[in-house]
CSV table of C-alpha atoms in Angstrom, one decimal:
chain,number,residue,atom,x,y,z
A,1,MET,CA,0.0,0.0,0.0
A,2,VAL,CA,1.4,3.4,-1.0
A,3,GLU,CA,1.6,5.8,2.0
A,4,ARG,CA,-0.6,8.8,1.6
A,5,TYR,CA,1.5,12.0,1.0
A,6,VAL,CA,0.5,14.8,3.3
A,7,VAL,CA,1.2,18.2,1.9
A,8,GLY,CA,3.8,20.0,3.9
A,9,GLU,CA,5.1,17.0,5.7
A,10,LEU,CA,8.6,17.8,4.3
A,11,ASP,CA,8.2,21.2,6.1
A,12,ALA,CA,8.0,19.7,9.6
A,13,HIS,CA,10.4,21.5,11.9
A,14,ALA,CA,11.1,22.0,15.5
A,15,GLU,CA,10.2,25.7,15.6
A,16,GLU,CA,6.5,25.2,15.8
A,17,LEU,CA,6.1,28.3,18.1
A,18,PRO,CA,8.3,31.4,18.4
A,19,ASP,CA,11.4,30.9,20.6
A,20,ILE,CA,13.6,34.0,20.3
A,21,PRO,CA,16.5,34.5,22.8
A,22,VAL,CA,16.2,37.7,24.8
A,23,PRO,CA,19.1,40.0,24.0
A,24,GLU,CA,20.7,42.8,26.0
A,25,PRO,CA,18.1,45.5,26.9
A,26,GLY,CA,17.5,47.9,24.0
A,27,THR,CA,19.5,45.9,21.4
A,28,TRP,CA,16.9,43.8,19.7
A,29,GLN,CA,15.9,44.4,16.2
A,30,ALA,CA,12.2,43.4,15.9
A,31,PRO,CA,10.9,42.0,12.6
A,32,GLY,CA,8.0,44.5,12.4
A,33,GLU,CA,6.9,47.9,13.6
A,34,LEU,CA,4.4,46.5,16.1
A,35,GLU,CA,6.9,44.1,17.8
A,36,GLN,CA,9.4,47.1,17.8
A,37,HIS,CA,6.8,49.3,19.5
A,38,LEU,CA,6.0,46.7,22.1
A,39,TYR,CA,9.7,46.0,22.8
A,40,GLU,CA,10.4,49.7,23.3
A,41,LEU,CA,7.5,50.0,25.7
A,42,LEU,CA,8.8,47.1,27.8
A,43,THR,CA,12.4,48.3,27.6
A,44,ARG,CA,11.5,51.8,28.9
A,45,HIS,CA,9.5,50.4,31.8
A,46,ALA,CA,12.3,47.9,32.7
A,47,THR,CA,15.0,50.5,32.7
A,48,THR,CA,13.1,53.2,34.6
A,49,GLU,CA,13.7,53.7,38.3
A,50,TRP,CA,10.4,54.3,40.2
A,51,ALA,CA,10.1,56.6,43.2
A,52,ASN,CA,8.2,53.9,45.1
A,53,ALA,CA,6.2,50.7,44.8
A,54,GLU,CA,2.9,52.7,44.2
A,55,ALA,CA,4.5,54.7,41.2
A,56,GLU,CA,5.8,51.5,39.7
A,57,GLU,CA,2.4,49.8,40.0
A,58,GLU,CA,0.7,52.7,38.3
A,59,ALA,CA,3.4,52.8,35.6
A,60,ARG,CA,2.7,49.0,35.1
A,61,GLU,CA,-0.9,49.7,34.6
A,62,ASP,CA,-0.1,52.3,32.0
A,63,LEU,CA,2.2,49.9,30.3
A,64,THR,CA,-0.4,47.2,30.0
A,65,LEU,CA,-2.9,49.7,28.7
A,66,ALA,CA,-0.4,51.0,26.1
A,67,TYR,CA,0.3,47.3,25.1
A,68,LEU,CA,-3.4,46.5,24.7
A,69,GLU,CA,-4.0,49.7,22.7
A,70,ALA,CA,-1.2,48.6,20.2
A,71,LEU,CA,-2.8,45.2,19.9
A,72,ALA,CA,-6.3,46.7,19.5
A,73,GLY,CA,-5.6,48.1,16.1
A,74,GLU,CA,-4.1,44.8,14.7
A,75,VAL,CA,-5.0,41.2,14.5
A,76,VAL,CA,-3.2,38.7,16.8
A,77,TYR,CA,-2.6,35.0,16.2
A,78,VAL,CA,-3.5,32.0,18.4
A,79,PRO,CA,-1.9,28.6,17.7
A,80,PHE,CA,-3.9,25.4,17.1
A,81,HIS,CA,-3.3,21.8,16.3
A,82,ARG,CA,-4.4,21.6,12.7
A,83,GLU,CA,-7.0,18.9,13.4
A,84,GLU,CA,-8.5,21.1,16.2
A,85,THR,CA,-9.2,24.2,14.2
A,86,ALA,CA,-12.2,24.9,12.1
A,87,PRO,CA,-13.5,27.7,9.7
A,88,GLU,CA,-15.9,29.0,12.3
A,89,PRO,CA,-14.3,30.2,15.7
A,90,GLY,CA,-16.9,28.3,17.7
A,91,GLY,CA,-15.6,24.9,16.3
A,92,ARG,CA,-12.1,25.3,17.4
A,93,THR,CA,-10.4,23.7,20.4
A,94,PHE,CA,-8.0,26.2,22.1
A,95,GLN,CA,-4.8,24.9,23.5
A,96,VAL,CA,-5.1,25.8,27.1
A,97,HIS,CA,-2.0,25.7,29.3
A,98,ASP,CA,-2.3,25.0,33.1
A,99,THR,CA,0.2,27.2,34.9
A,100,HIS,CA,0.9,28.3,38.5
A,101,VAL,CA,-1.2,31.5,37.7
A,102,GLY,CA,-4.1,29.7,36.1
A,103,ARG,CA,-5.2,28.5,32.7
A,104,LEU,CA,-3.6,30.5,29.9
A,105,VAL,CA,-3.8,30.7,26.0
A,106,ALA,CA,-0.7,31.8,24.0
A,107,VAL,CA,-1.2,34.7,21.6
A,108,TYR,CA,1.3,36.2,19.1
A,109,THR,CA,1.7,39.2,17.0
A,110,ARG,CA,2.2,38.8,13.2
A,111,GLY,CA,5.8,39.5,12.9
A,112,LEU,CA,6.8,36.7,15.3
A,113,LEU,CA,5.1,33.8,13.6
A,114,PRO,CA,7.5,31.0,12.6
A,115,ARG,CA,7.6,29.5,9.1
A,116,PRO,CA,4.5,27.4,8.4
A,117,HIS,CA,4.3,23.9,9.9
A,118,PRO,CA,2.1,21.2,8.5
A,119,HIS,CA,0.5,20.3,12.0
A,120,ARG,CA,0.7,23.6,13.9
A,121,VAL,CA,-1.4,26.4,12.4
A,122,PHE,CA,-2.5,29.9,13.5
A,123,GLU,CA,-5.8,31.7,13.4
A,124,SER,CA,-6.2,35.4,13.6
A,125,TYR,CA,-8.3,37.3,16.1
A,126,THR,CA,-9.1,40.8,17.1
A,127,LEU,CA,-9.2,41.7,20.8
A,128,ARG,CA,-12.9,41.6,20.6
A,129,ASP,CA,-12.8,38.1,19.0
A,130,LEU,CA,-10.6,36.9,21.9
A,131,ALA,CA,-13.0,38.4,24.4
A,132,ASP,CA,-15.9,36.6,22.8
A,133,HIS,CA,-14.3,33.2,22.0
A,134,LEU,CA,-11.7,32.4,24.7
A,135,PRO,CA,-13.1,29.7,27.0
A,136,ALA,CA,-14.6,31.1,30.2
A,137,ASP,CA,-12.2,29.3,32.3
A,138,VAL,CA,-9.1,30.9,30.7
A,139,VAL,CA,-7.7,33.5,33.2
A,140,GLY,CA,-5.1,35.0,31.0
A,141,ILE,CA,-3.2,35.3,27.8
A,142,ALA,CA,0.5,35.0,27.3
A,143,VAL,CA,1.3,37.4,24.5
A,144,ASN,CA,4.6,36.9,22.6
A,145,ASN,CA,5.9,34.2,25.0
A,146,ARG,CA,9.5,33.3,24.6
A,147,ALA,CA,10.2,36.5,22.7
A,148,PRO,CA,11.8,39.8,23.7
A,149,CYS,CA,8.4,41.6,24.0
A,150,PRO,CA,6.3,39.3,26.1
A,151,MET,CA,3.3,40.3,28.3
A,152,LEU,CA,1.1,38.3,30.6
A,153,MET,CA,-2.4,39.7,30.7
A,154,SER,CA,-5.5,38.9,32.7
A,155,ALA,CA,-8.5,37.6,30.7
A,156,ASP,CA,-11.2,37.7,33.4
A,157,SER,CA,-14.6,39.1,32.5
A,158,GLU,CA,-13.7,42.6,33.5
A,159,GLU,CA,-10.6,42.6,31.3
A,160,ARG,CA,-12.6,41.2,28.4
A,161,ARG,CA,-14.9,44.3,28.7
A,162,VAL,CA,-11.8,46.5,28.5
A,163,TRP,CA,-10.7,44.5,25.3
A,164,ARG,CA,-14.1,45.1,23.7
A,165,ALA,CA,-14.0,48.8,24.5
A,166,LEU,CA,-10.4,49.1,23.1
A,167,HIS,CA,-11.5,47.4,20.0
A,168,ARG,CA,-14.3,49.8,19.5
A,169,GLU,CA,-11.9,52.7,20.0
A,170,HIS,CA,-8.9,51.6,18.0
A,171,TRP,CA,-10.1,49.0,15.4
A,172,GLU,CA,-10.5,50.2,11.8
A,173,PRO,CA,-11.6,47.5,9.3
A,174,ASP,CA,-9.3,49.0,6.6
A,175,GLY,CA,-6.7,50.3,9.0
A,176,ARG,CA,-4.1,47.8,8.1
A,177,ALA,CA,-4.5,48.2,4.3
A,178,ASP,CA,-2.7,50.5,1.9
A,179,ARG,CA,0.7,50.6,3.6
A,180,VAL,CA,4.3,49.5,2.6
A,181,VAL,CA,5.2,46.8,5.2
A,182,THR,CA,8.8,45.6,5.2
A,183,ARG,CA,10.2,42.9,7.6
A,184,ARG,CA,13.4,44.0,9.3
A,185,THR,CA,14.6,40.5,10.1
A,186,GLY,CA,13.8,37.1,8.6
A,187,ALA,CA,13.7,38.3,5.0
A,188,PRO,CA,15.8,36.7,2.2
A,189,PRO,CA,19.1,38.5,1.1
A,190,LEU,CA,19.2,40.3,-2.2
A,191,GLY,CA,18.7,37.9,-5.0
A,192,PRO,CA,16.1,36.2,-7.2
A,193,LEU,CA,14.0,35.1,-4.2
A,194,LEU,CA,13.7,38.5,-2.8
A,195,HIS,CA,13.1,39.9,-6.3
A,196,GLY,CA,10.3,37.3,-6.8
A,197,LEU,CA,8.7,38.3,-3.5
A,198,ALA,CA,8.9,42.0,-4.5
A,199,LEU,CA,6.7,41.1,-7.7
A,200,GLY,CA,3.8,40.9,-5.2
A,201,ALA,CA,4.4,44.4,-3.7
A,202,GLN,CA,1.3,46.0,-5.2
A,203,MET,CA,-1.0,43.3,-3.6
A,204,CYS,CA,1.0,43.3,-0.3
A,205,PHE,CA,0.4,47.1,-0.1
A,206,VAL,CA,-3.3,46.8,-0.7
A,207,ASN,CA,-3.5,44.1,2.0
A,208,GLY,CA,-1.0,45.5,4.4
A,209,GLU,CA,1.2,42.5,4.2
A,210,ALA,CA,5.0,42.5,4.4
A,211,TRP,CA,6.3,42.2,0.8
A,212,ASN,CA,9.5,40.5,1.7
A,213,ASN,CA,8.2,37.8,4.0
A,214,PRO,CA,8.5,34.2,2.6
A,215,ASP,CA,6.9,32.7,5.7
A,216,TYR,CA,3.3,33.6,4.9
A,217,HIS,CA,0.4,33.2,7.3
A,218,GLY,CA,-1.8,36.0,6.0
A,219,LEU,CA,-4.9,36.2,8.2
A,220,GLY,CA,-4.6,32.6,9.6
A,221,LEU,CA,-5.4,29.2,8.0
A,222,SER,CA,-9.2,29.5,7.9
A,223,MET,CA,-9.3,33.0,6.4
A,224,GLU,CA,-6.6,32.0,3.8
A,225,HIS,CA,-8.7,29.0,2.8
A,226,ARG,CA,-11.7,31.2,2.6
A,227,ARG,CA,-10.1,33.9,0.4
A,228,LEU,CA,-8.6,31.3,-2.0
A,229,ALA,CA,-11.9,29.6,-2.4
A,230,GLU,CA,-13.8,32.9,-2.9
A,231,TRP,CA,-11.4,34.6,-5.3
A,232,TRP,CA,-9.8,31.7,-7.0
A,233,GLY,CA,-11.9,28.6,-6.6
A,234,VAL,CA,-8.9,26.9,-5.0
A,235,THR,CA,-9.8,24.5,-2.2
A,236,GLY,CA,-7.1,22.0,-2.3
A,237,ARG,CA,-3.6,21.1,-3.4
A,238,ALA,CA,-4.5,20.1,-7.0
A,239,GLU,CA,-6.4,23.2,-7.7
A,240,TRP,CA,-3.5,25.3,-6.2
A,241,GLN,CA,-1.0,23.5,-8.4
A,242,GLU,CA,-3.1,24.1,-11.5
A,243,THR,CA,-3.7,27.8,-10.7
A,244,GLN,CA,0.0,28.3,-9.9
A,245,ARG,CA,1.0,26.6,-13.2
A,246,ARG,CA,-1.3,28.7,-15.2
A,247,LEU,CA,-0.2,32.0,-13.6
A,248,LEU,CA,3.5,31.2,-14.2
A,249,ALA,CA,2.6,30.2,-17.8
A,250,ARG,CA,0.7,33.5,-18.1
A,251,GLU,CA,-2.3,31.6,-19.2
A,252,VAL,CA,-4.8,33.3,-16.8
A,253,THR,CA,-4.7,36.6,-18.6
A,254,PRO,CA,-6.5,36.4,-22.0
A,255,TRP,CA,-3.9,35.7,-24.7
A,256,TYR,CA,-5.1,38.5,-27.0
A,257,TRP,CA,-4.2,41.2,-24.5
A,258,GLU,CA,-0.5,40.4,-25.0
A,259,PHE,CA,-1.1,39.8,-28.7
A,260,VAL,CA,-2.4,43.4,-29.1
A,261,LEU,CA,0.6,44.8,-27.3
A,262,ASP,CA,3.0,42.6,-29.2
A,263,ALA,CA,1.7,43.8,-32.5
A,264,ARG,CA,2.5,47.4,-31.5
A,265,ASN,CA,5.9,46.3,-30.3
A,266,ALA,CA,6.5,44.5,-33.6
A,267,LEU,CA,5.6,47.6,-35.7
A,268,ALA,CA,7.8,49.7,-33.4
A,269,HIS,CA,10.9,47.6,-34.2
A,270,ARG,CA,10.0,47.5,-37.9
A,271,TYR,CA,9.2,51.2,-38.5
A,272,ALA,CA,9.7,53.4,-35.4
A,273,ASP,CA,13.3,52.8,-34.2
A,274,GLY,CA,11.9,50.4,-31.4
A,275,ARG,CA,9.6,53.1,-29.9
A,276,PRO,CA,6.0,51.8,-29.5
A,277,GLN,CA,4.8,55.2,-28.6
A,278,ALA,CA,5.7,56.3,-32.0
A,279,VAL,CA,3.4,53.7,-33.7
A,280,ASP,CA,0.4,55.1,-35.5
A,281,ALA,CA,-2.9,54.0,-33.9
A,282,THR,CA,-4.5,53.2,-37.3
A,283,ALA,CA,-1.5,51.1,-38.4
A,284,TRP,CA,-1.6,49.3,-35.1
A,285,ARG,CA,-5.2,48.3,-35.5
A,286,GLU,CA,-4.7,47.3,-39.1
A,287,CYS,CA,-1.7,45.1,-38.0
A,288,VAL,CA,-3.9,43.5,-35.3
A,289,GLU,CA,-6.7,42.8,-37.8
A,290,VAL,CA,-4.6,41.5,-40.6
A,291,THR,CA,-2.6,39.2,-38.3
A,292,LEU,CA,-5.8,37.8,-36.7
A,293,ARG,CA,-7.3,37.0,-40.0
A,294,GLU,CA,-4.2,35.5,-41.4
A,295,ARG,CA,-4.0,33.2,-38.5
A,296,ALA,CA,-7.7,32.4,-38.7
A,297,ALA,CA,-7.3,31.4,-42.4
A,298,GLU,CA,-4.8,28.8,-41.4
A,299,VAL,CA,-7.4,27.1,-39.1
A,300,PRO,CA,-10.8,27.9,-40.7
A,301,GLU,CA,-12.5,25.0,-38.9
A,302,GLN,CA,-12.0,26.9,-35.6
A,303,ILE,CA,-13.9,30.0,-36.8
A,304,GLY,CA,-17.2,30.2,-34.9
A,305,ALA,CA,-20.3,32.2,-35.4
A,306,ASP,CA,-19.1,35.0,-33.1
A,307,TRP,CA,-15.7,35.4,-35.0
A,308,GLU,CA,-16.5,38.9,-36.2
A,309,GLU,CA,-17.7,40.0,-32.9
A,310,PHE,CA,-14.4,38.8,-31.4
A,311,VAL,CA,-12.3,40.6,-34.0
A,312,ALA,CA,-14.2,43.8,-33.2
A,313,HIS,CA,-13.6,43.3,-29.5
A,314,VAL,CA,-9.8,42.7,-30.1
A,315,LEU,CA,-9.6,45.8,-32.2
A,316,GLY,CA,-11.4,47.8,-29.6
A,317,LEU,CA,-8.8,46.7,-27.1
A,318,ALA,CA,-6.2,48.9,-28.8
A,319,GLY,CA,-8.3,52.0,-28.3
A,320,LYS,CA,-8.9,51.0,-24.6
A,321,VAL,CA,-5.1,50.5,-24.1
A,322,LEU,CA,-4.4,54.0,-25.5
A,323,ARG,CA,-7.1,55.6,-23.3
A,324,TYR,CA,-5.7,53.8,-20.2
A,325,GLU,CA,-2.1,54.9,-21.1
A,326,ALA,CA,-3.3,58.5,-21.4
A,327,ARG,CA,-4.7,58.4,-17.9
A,328,PHE,CA,-1.6,56.6,-16.6
A,329,ARG,CA,0.5,59.4,-18.0
A,330,ALA,CA,-1.7,62.1,-16.4
A,331,ASP,CA,-1.5,60.3,-13.1
A,332,GLY,CA,2.2,59.4,-13.1
A,333,LEU,CA,1.9,55.7,-13.6
A,334,LEU,CA,3.7,56.2,-16.9
A,335,THR,CA,6.3,58.9,-17.4
A,336,GLY,CA,6.8,61.1,-20.5
A,337,ASP,CA,5.4,59.3,-23.6
A,338,ALA,CA,6.1,55.8,-22.3
A,339,VAL,CA,3.6,53.0,-23.1
A,340,VAL,CA,2.8,49.6,-21.6
A,341,ARG,CA,4.8,47.0,-23.5
A,342,SER,CA,3.5,43.9,-21.7
A,343,VAL,CA,0.8,42.9,-19.2
A,344,ALA,CA,3.0,39.9,-18.1
A,345,ALA,CA,3.1,41.5,-14.8
A,346,TRP,CA,-0.5,40.9,-14.1
A,347,ASP,CA,-0.1,37.2,-14.0
A,348,LEU,CA,3.5,37.1,-12.6
A,349,GLY,CA,2.7,39.4,-9.7
A,350,ARG,CA,-0.3,37.2,-8.8
A,351,ALA,CA,1.9,34.1,-9.3
A,352,SER,CA,4.3,35.5,-6.7
A,353,MET,CA,1.4,35.9,-4.3
A,354,MET,CA,-0.3,32.5,-5.1
A,355,ALA,CA,3.0,30.8,-4.2
A,356,ARG,CA,2.8,32.3,-0.7
A,357,TRP,CA,-1.0,31.8,-0.4
A,358,GLY,CA,-0.6,28.2,-1.3
A,359,TYR,CA,2.2,27.8,1.3
A,360,GLY,CA,0.3,29.5,4.1
A,361,ALA,CA,-2.9,27.4,3.3
A,362,ARG,CA,-0.7,24.2,3.5
A,363,PHE,CA,-1.6,23.4,-0.1
A,364,ALA,CA,2.1,23.8,-1.1
A,365,THR,CA,5.5,22.9,0.4
A,366,ARG,CA,8.0,25.5,1.1
A,367,ALA,CA,10.2,24.2,-1.7
A,368,GLU,CA,7.3,24.6,-4.1
A,369,MET,CA,6.7,28.1,-2.9
A,370,ARG,CA,10.3,29.1,-3.4
A,371,GLU,CA,10.5,27.5,-6.8
A,372,ALA,CA,7.3,29.3,-8.0
A,373,VAL,CA,8.7,32.6,-6.7
A,374,LEU,CA,12.0,32.2,-8.4
A,375,GLU,CA,10.4,31.2,-11.7
A,376,ALA,CA,8.2,34.3,-11.5
A,377,SER,CA,11.3,36.5,-10.9
A,378,GLY,CA,13.0,35.2,-14.0
A,379,SER,CA,10.0,35.6,-16.2
A,380,ALA,CA,9.3,39.1,-15.0
A,381,ARG,CA,12.9,40.2,-15.7
A,382,SER,CA,12.5,38.7,-19.2
A,383,ALA,CA,9.2,40.5,-19.9
A,384,HIS,CA,9.7,43.8,-18.3
A,385,THR,CA,12.4,46.4,-18.3
A,386,SER,CA,12.1,48.2,-14.8
A,387,TRP,CA,9.7,48.4,-11.8
A,388,GLN,CA,8.0,51.3,-13.5
A,389,ASP,CA,7.4,49.1,-16.5
A,390,PHE,CA,6.3,46.2,-14.4
A,391,SER,CA,4.0,48.5,-12.3
A,392,ALA,CA,2.3,49.8,-15.5
A,393,GLY,CA,1.8,46.4,-16.9
A,394,TYR,CA,0.3,45.1,-13.6
A,395,ALA,CA,-2.0,48.1,-13.4
A,396,LEU,CA,-3.2,47.8,-17.1
A,397,GLY,CA,-3.8,44.0,-16.6
A,398,ARG,CA,-5.9,44.7,-13.4
A,399,CYS,CA,-7.8,47.4,-15.1
A,400,LEU,CA,-8.6,45.4,-18.2
A,401,HIS,CA,-9.8,42.6,-15.9
A,402,PHE,CA,-11.8,44.5,-13.4
A,403,ASP,CA,-12.1,48.2,-14.2
A,404,GLU,CA,-14.0,48.6,-17.6
A,405,GLU,CA,-12.7,52.2,-18.0
A,406,ARG,CA,-14.5,53.4,-14.9
A,407,PHE,CA,-11.2,54.5,-13.3
A,408,GLY,CA,-12.8,53.4,-10.0
A,409,ASP,CA,-11.5,51.5,-7.0
A,410,TRP,CA,-9.7,48.9,-9.0
A,411,TYR,CA,-7.7,51.6,-10.7
A,412,GLN,CA,-7.3,54.0,-7.7
A,413,GLU,CA,-5.9,51.2,-5.6
A,414,MET,CA,-3.1,50.6,-8.2
A,415,LEU,CA,-2.4,54.4,-8.4
A,416,THR,CA,-2.2,54.6,-4.6
A,417,ALA,CA,0.1,51.5,-4.5
A,418,HIS,CA,2.3,52.8,-7.3
A,419,ARG,CA,2.8,56.2,-5.7
A,420,ALA,CA,3.7,54.7,-2.3
A,421,LEU,CA,6.0,52.0,-3.8
A,422,THR,CA,7.9,54.6,-6.0
A,423,THR,CA,8.5,57.0,-3.1
A,424,HIS,CA,8.6,54.9,0.2
A,425,PRO,CA,12.3,54.4,1.2
A,426,ASP,CA,11.6,50.8,2.2
A,427,SER,CA,9.7,49.9,-0.9
A,428,PRO,CA,11.3,47.1,-2.9
A,429,TRP,CA,11.1,49.3,-6.0
A,430,ASN,CA,13.8,51.5,-4.2
A,431,THR,CA,15.8,48.7,-2.6
A,432,VAL,CA,15.8,45.8,-4.9
A,433,PRO,CA,17.3,46.3,-8.4
A,434,PHE,CA,14.9,45.1,-11.1
A,435,HIS,CA,17.7,43.5,-13.1
A,436,LEU,CA,19.9,41.7,-10.7
A,437,PRO,CA,23.7,41.5,-11.1
A,438,ALA,CA,24.9,38.4,-12.8
A,439,GLU,CA,26.5,37.0,-9.6
A,440,GLU,CA,23.2,37.2,-7.9
A,441,THR,CA,21.4,35.0,-10.4
A,442,GLY,CA,24.1,32.7,-11.6
A,443,ARG,CA,23.4,33.6,-15.2
A,444,PRO,CA,25.1,36.3,-17.3
A,445,GLY,CA,22.8,39.2,-17.9
A,446,ALA,CA,19.9,37.7,-16.0
């Protein structure tokens, strides 16, 4: 009998939970802004001399409140055995630890989560969620245990009321979105893997995820399963593999989008010194139509009743591209008279994210995730010339897919992301060269 392969078994490792040695006071570089803030709060408290015990106790209460306020605007993560979690919080079995101070549940902030493990998973909670769903007999939570920024907090009924009040005061449903998040530790060094992760920077910005984090947990196992199912129809390993393959092969985007852009590129090399922006729009459309009809003549049996309608749609795409490019220039997505040469970025940027989503959902192994990200990196460097070129291609692909020339939220999100990623000092577009040195890739000119 062949033993059943369990996805991710090869990723079993000993670091199921965070275990970070405590350094000398004030010397720890936290992986994220939240952890750094919590560490600085604790360090200031620990290094302050108090006039008396009463003053120290009052300061301790202020510290606890400040720590809770920081947590209230974020989600936190609770570990579960995989077989003891469920999509709905009420179906989960918390891991409760009996200690000398009572029954506790471990809670972690996002930046401290270890690389995904096949059997130990994490689910995300707000403070209000914890107040509502922690078992009644749990008397406390151990936040960031065995890390340099730990805090033991009461979870009695009075404290849970405080958590709910802080949630109402500090939680914003979209408060964690539209921001450049960069891990300070735990990210890959400069090279193809980091470059491949950077391909997902636009989507990481929109979702408030760290663009350079290969150990993706997202919003916890159940939410990642839900999002993959809703947006991609991916509910298991086989579907993830097929979707990942199609994205890397650039088969999710309709073929004729790239066909139309390729026609302009070909005309540019033939008649306009390689400058697509110098190609006459009428000549472009004529080239598209002639090429389409020549190809159709080679396989007449494949021509359907809606052929002419399809030809008209593809010809109309050229005008749509020109109108989007005009708006892109007005808004700074394109500079000067630049054009969009390829929409490869739309599939390849999503391929970079799909690799991480599959890994976090336990549909993919760590090796598969890394291989997909590396392949996306190489393909993007072949198809695009710069981060600016990649950004414009990604934005056009997204708009052709969703926006329908409304210049609504689908477009505005990309414009906001583009402006942030081109100006933020920690953005990969300012820290990761689009074309890597040959020694970084192992291939001349790669």
